[in-house]
mmCIF file of N, CA and C in Angstrom:
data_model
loop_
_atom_site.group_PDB
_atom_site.id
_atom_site.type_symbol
_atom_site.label_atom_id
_atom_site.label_comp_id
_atom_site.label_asym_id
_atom_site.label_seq_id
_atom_site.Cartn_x
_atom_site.Cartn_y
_atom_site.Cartn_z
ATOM 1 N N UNK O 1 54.817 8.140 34.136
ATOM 2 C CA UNK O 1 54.493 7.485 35.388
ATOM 3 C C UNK O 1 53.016 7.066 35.349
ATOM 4 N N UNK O 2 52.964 6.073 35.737
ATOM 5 C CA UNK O 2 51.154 5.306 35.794
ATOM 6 C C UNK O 2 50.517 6.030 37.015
ATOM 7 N N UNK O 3 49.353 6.232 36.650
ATOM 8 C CA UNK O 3 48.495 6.540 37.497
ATOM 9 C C UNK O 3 48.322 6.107 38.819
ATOM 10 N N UNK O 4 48.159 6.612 40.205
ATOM 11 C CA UNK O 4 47.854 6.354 41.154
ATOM 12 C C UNK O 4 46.688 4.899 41.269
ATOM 13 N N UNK O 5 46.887 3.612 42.097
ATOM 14 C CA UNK O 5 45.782 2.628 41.889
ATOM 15 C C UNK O 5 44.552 3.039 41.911
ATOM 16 N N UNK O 6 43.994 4.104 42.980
ATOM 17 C CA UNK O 6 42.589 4.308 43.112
ATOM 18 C C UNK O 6 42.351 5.390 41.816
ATOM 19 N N UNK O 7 43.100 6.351 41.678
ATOM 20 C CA UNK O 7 42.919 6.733 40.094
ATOM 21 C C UNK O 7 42.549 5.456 38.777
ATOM 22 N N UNK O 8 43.192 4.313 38.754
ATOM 23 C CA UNK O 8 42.736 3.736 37.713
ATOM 24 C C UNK O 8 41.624 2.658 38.371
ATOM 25 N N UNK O 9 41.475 2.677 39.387
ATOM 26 C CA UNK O 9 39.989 1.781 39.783
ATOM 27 C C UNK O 9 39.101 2.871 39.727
ATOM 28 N N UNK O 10 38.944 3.823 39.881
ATOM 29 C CA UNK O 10 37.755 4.635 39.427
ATOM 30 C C UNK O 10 37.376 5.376 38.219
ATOM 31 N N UNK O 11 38.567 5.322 37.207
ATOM 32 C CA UNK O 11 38.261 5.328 36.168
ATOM 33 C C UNK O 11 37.665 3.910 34.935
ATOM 34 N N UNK O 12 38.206 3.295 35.233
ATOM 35 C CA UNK O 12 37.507 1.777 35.771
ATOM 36 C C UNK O 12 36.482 1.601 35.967
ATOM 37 N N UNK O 13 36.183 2.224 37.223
ATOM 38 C CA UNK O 13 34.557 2.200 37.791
ATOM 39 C C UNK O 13 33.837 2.945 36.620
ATOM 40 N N UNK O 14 34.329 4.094 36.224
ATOM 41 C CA UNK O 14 33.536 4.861 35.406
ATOM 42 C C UNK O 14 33.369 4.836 33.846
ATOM 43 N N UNK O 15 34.257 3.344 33.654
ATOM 44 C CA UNK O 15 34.158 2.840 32.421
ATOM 45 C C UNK O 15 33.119 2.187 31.748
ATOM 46 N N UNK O 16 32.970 1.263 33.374
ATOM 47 C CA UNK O 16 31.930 -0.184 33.544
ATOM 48 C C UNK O 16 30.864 0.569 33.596
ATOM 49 N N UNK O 17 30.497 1.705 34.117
ATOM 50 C CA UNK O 17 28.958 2.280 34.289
ATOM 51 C C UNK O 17 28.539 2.653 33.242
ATOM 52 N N UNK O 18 29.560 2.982 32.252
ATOM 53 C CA UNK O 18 29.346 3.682 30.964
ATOM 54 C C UNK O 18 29.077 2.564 29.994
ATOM 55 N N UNK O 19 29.398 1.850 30.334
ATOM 56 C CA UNK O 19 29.238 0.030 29.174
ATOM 57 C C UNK O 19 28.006 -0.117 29.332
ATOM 58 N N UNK O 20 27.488 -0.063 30.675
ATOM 59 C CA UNK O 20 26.494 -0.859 31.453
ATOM 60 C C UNK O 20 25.237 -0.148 30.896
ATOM 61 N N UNK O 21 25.378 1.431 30.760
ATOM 62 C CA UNK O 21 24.421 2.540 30.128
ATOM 63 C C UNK O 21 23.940 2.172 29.026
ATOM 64 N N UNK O 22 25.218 1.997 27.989
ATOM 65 C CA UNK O 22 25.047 2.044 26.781
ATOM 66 C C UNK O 22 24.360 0.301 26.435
ATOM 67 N N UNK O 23 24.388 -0.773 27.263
ATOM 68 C CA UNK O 23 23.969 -1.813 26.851
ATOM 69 C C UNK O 23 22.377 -1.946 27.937
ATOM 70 N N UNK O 24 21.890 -1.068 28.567
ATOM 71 C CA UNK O 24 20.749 -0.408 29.094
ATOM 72 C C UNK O 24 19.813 -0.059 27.979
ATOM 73 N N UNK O 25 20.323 0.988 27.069
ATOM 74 C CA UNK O 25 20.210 1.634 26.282
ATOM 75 C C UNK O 25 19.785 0.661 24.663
ATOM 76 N N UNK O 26 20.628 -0.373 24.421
ATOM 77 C CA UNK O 26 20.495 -1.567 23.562
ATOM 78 C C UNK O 26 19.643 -2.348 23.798
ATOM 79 N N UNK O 27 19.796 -2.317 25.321
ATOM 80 C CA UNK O 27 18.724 -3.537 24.923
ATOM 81 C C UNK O 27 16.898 -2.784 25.201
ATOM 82 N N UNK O 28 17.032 -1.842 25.538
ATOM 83 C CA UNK O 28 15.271 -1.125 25.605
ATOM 84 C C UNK O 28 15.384 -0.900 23.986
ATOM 85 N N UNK O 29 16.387 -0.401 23.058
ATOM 86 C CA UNK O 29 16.206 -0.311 21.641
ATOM 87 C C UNK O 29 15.300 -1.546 21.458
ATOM 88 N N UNK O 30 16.715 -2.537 20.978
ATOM 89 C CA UNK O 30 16.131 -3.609 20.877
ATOM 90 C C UNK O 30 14.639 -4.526 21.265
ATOM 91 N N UNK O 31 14.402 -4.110 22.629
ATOM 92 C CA UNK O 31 12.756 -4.654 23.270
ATOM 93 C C UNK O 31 11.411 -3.782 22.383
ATOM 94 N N UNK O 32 11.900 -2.370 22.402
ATOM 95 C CA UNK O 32 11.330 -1.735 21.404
ATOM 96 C C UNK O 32 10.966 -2.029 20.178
ATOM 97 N N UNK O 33 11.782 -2.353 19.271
ATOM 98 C CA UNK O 33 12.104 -3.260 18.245
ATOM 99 C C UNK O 33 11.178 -4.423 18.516
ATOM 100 N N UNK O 34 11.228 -5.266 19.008
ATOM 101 C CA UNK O 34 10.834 -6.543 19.710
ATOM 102 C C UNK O 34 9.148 -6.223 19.132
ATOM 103 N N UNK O 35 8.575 -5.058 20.134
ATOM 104 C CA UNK O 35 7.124 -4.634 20.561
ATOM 105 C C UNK O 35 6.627 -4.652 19.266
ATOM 106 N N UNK O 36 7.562 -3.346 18.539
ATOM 107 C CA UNK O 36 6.353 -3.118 16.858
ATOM 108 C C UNK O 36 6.653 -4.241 15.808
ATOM 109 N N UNK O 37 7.688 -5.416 16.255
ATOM 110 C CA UNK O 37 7.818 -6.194 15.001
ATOM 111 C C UNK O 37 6.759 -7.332 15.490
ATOM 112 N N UNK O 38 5.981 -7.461 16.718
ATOM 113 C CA UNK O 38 5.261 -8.379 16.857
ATOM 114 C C UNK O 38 3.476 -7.112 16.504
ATOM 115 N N UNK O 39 3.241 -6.003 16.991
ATOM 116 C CA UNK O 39 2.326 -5.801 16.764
ATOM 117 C C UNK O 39 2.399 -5.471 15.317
ATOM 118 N N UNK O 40 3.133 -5.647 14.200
ATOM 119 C CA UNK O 40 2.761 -5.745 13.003
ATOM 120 C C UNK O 40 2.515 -6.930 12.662
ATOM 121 N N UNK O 41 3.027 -7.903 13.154
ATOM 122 C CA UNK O 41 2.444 -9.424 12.665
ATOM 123 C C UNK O 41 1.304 -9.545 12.955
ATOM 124 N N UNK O 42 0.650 -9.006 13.971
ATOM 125 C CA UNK O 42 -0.574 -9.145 14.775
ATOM 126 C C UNK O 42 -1.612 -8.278 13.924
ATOM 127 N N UNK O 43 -1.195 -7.160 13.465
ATOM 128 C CA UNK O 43 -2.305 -6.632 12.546
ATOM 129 C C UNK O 43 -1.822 -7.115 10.908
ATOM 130 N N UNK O 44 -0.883 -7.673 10.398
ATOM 131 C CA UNK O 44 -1.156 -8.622 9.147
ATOM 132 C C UNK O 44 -1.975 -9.927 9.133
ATOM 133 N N UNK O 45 -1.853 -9.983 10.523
ATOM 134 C CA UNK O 45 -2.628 -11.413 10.924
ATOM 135 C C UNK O 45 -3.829 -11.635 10.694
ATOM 136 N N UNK O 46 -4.480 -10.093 11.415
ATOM 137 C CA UNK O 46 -5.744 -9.955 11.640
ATOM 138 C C UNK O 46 -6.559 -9.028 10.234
ATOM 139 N N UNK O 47 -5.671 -8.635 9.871
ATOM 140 C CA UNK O 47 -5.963 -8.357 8.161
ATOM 141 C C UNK O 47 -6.477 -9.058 7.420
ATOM 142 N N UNK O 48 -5.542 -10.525 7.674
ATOM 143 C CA UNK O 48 -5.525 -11.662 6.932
ATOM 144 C C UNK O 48 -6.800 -12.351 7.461
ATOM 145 N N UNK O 49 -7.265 -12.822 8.451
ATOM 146 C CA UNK O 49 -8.219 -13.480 8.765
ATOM 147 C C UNK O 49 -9.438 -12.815 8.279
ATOM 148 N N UNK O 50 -9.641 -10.949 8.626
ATOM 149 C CA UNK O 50 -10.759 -10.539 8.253
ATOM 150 C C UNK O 50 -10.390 -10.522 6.956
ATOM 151 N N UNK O 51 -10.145 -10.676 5.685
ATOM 152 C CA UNK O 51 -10.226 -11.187 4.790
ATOM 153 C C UNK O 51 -10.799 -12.119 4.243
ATOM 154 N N UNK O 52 -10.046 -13.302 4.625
ATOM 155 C CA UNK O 52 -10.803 -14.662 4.546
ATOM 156 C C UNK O 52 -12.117 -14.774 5.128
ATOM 157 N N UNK O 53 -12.423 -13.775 6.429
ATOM 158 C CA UNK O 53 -13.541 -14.221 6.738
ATOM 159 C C UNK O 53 -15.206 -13.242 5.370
ATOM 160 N N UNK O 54 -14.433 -12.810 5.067
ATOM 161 C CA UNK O 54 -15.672 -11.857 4.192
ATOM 162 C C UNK O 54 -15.162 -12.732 3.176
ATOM 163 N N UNK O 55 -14.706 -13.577 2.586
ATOM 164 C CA UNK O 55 -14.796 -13.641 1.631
ATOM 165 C C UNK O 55 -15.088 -15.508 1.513
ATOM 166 N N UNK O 56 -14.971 -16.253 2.780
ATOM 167 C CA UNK O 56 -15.432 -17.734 2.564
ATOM 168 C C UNK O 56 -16.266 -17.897 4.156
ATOM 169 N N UNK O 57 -17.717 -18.495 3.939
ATOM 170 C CA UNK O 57 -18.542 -19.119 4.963
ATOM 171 C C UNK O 57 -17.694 -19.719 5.981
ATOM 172 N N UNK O 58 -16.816 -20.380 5.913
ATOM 173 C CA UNK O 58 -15.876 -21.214 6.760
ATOM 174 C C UNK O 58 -15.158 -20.393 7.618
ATOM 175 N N UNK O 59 -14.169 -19.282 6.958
ATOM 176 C CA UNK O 59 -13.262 -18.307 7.662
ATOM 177 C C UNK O 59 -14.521 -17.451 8.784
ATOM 178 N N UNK O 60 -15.727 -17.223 8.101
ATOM 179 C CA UNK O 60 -16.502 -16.195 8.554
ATOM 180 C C UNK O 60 -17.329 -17.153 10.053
ATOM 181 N N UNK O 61 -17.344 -18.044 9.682
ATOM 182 C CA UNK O 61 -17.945 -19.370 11.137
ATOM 183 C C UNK O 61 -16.469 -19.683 12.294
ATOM 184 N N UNK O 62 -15.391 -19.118 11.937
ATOM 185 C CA UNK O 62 -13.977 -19.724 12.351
ATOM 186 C C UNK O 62 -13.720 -18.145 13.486
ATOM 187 N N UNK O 63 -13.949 -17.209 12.949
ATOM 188 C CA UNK O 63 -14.201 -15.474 12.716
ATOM 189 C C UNK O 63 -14.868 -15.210 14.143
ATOM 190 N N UNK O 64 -16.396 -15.648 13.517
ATOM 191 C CA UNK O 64 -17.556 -15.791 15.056
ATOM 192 C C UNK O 64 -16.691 -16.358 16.354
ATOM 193 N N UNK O 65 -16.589 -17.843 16.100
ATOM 194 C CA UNK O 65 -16.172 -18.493 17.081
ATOM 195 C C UNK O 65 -14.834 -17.848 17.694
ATOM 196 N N UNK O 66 -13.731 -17.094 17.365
ATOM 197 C CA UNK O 66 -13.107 -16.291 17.587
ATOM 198 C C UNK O 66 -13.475 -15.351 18.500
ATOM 199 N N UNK O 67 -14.343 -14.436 18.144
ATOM 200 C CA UNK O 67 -14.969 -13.367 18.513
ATOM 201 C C UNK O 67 -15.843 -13.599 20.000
ATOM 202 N N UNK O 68 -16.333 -15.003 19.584
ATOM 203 C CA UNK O 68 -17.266 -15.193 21.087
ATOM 204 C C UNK O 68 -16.227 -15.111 22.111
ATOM 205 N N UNK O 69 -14.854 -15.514 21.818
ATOM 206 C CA UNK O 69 -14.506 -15.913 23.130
ATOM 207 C C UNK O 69 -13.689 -14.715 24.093
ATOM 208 N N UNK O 70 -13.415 -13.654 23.141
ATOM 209 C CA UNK O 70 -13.059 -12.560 23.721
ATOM 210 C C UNK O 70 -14.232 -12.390 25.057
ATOM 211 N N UNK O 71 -13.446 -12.478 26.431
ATOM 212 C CA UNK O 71 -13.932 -12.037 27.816
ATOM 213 C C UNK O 71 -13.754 -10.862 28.274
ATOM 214 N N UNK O 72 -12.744 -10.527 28.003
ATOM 215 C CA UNK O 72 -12.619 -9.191 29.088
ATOM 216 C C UNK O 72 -13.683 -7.957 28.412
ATOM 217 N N UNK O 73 -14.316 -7.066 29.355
ATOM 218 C CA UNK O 73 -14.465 -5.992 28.879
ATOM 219 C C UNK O 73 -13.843 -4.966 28.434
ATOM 220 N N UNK O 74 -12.831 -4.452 28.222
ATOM 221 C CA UNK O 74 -12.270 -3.816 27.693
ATOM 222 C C UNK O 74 -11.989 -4.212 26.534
ATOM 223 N N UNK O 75 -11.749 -6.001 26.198
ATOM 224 C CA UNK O 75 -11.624 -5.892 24.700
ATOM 225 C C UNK O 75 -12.747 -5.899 23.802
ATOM 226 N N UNK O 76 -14.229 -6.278 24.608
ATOM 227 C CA UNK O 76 -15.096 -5.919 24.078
ATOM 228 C C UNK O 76 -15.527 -4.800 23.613
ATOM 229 N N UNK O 77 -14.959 -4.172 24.405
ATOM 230 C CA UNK O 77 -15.666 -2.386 23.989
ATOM 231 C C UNK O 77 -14.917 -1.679 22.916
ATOM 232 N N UNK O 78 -13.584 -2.668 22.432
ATOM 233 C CA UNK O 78 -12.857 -2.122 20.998
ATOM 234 C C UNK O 78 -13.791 -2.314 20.172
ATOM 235 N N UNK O 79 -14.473 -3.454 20.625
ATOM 236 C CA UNK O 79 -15.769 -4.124 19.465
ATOM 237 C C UNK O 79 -17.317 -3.248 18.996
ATOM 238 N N UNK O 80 -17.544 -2.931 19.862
ATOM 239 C CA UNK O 80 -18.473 -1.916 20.092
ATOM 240 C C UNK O 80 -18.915 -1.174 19.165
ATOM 241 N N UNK O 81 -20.219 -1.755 18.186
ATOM 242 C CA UNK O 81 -20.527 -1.153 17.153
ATOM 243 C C UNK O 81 -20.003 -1.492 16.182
ATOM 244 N N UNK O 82 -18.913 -2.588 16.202
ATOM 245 C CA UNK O 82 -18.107 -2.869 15.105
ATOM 246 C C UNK O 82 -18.879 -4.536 14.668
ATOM 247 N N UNK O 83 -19.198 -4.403 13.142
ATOM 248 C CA UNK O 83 -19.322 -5.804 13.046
ATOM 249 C C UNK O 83 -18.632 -6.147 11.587
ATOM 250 N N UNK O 84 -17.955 -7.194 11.343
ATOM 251 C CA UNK O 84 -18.087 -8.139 9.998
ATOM 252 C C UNK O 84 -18.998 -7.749 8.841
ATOM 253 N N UNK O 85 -18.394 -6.990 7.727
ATOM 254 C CA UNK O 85 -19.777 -6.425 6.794
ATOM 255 C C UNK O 85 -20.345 -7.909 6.106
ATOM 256 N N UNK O 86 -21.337 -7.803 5.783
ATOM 257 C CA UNK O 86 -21.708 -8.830 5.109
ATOM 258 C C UNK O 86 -21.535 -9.364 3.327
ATOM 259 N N UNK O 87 -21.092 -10.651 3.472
ATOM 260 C CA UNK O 87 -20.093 -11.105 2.079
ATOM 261 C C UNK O 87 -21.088 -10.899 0.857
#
């Protein structure tokens, strides 16, 4: 014999909440995912530039002009004491 209707609408109900969890759950993975595959591009990036900049006049004038334009204080103060060794 089949289940009573409100028996299978609330198991039902308690199917969909459980889908809904688990694709909750996927997609913060995934955004996660998202976060460290961009802040690794961002520090190969910046690898890459301070590279070039110690090692050609051009990268190292490209480097500066970079650097001036950082505004906020807080990203200045990552800077703080930090400079470009000389080529």
């Amino acid at each position: 014999m089949a289940p009573a209707l409100p028996e299978a609408i609330e198991k039902a109900q308690i199917k969909v909440e459980q889908a809904k969890a688990r694709l909750r759950l996927l997609e913060a993975r995934a955004s996660t995912l998202n976060r460290k595959q961009d802040a690794r591009r961002k520090i190969i990036l910046g690898s890459l530039l301070l590279d070039a900049a110690m090692k050609d006049p051009v990268w190292r004038a490209h480097f500066n002009e970079l650097m001036s334009r950082i505004t906020r204080d807080q990203d200045h103060k990552a800077f703080d004491g930090w400079r470009l060794p000389d080529a």
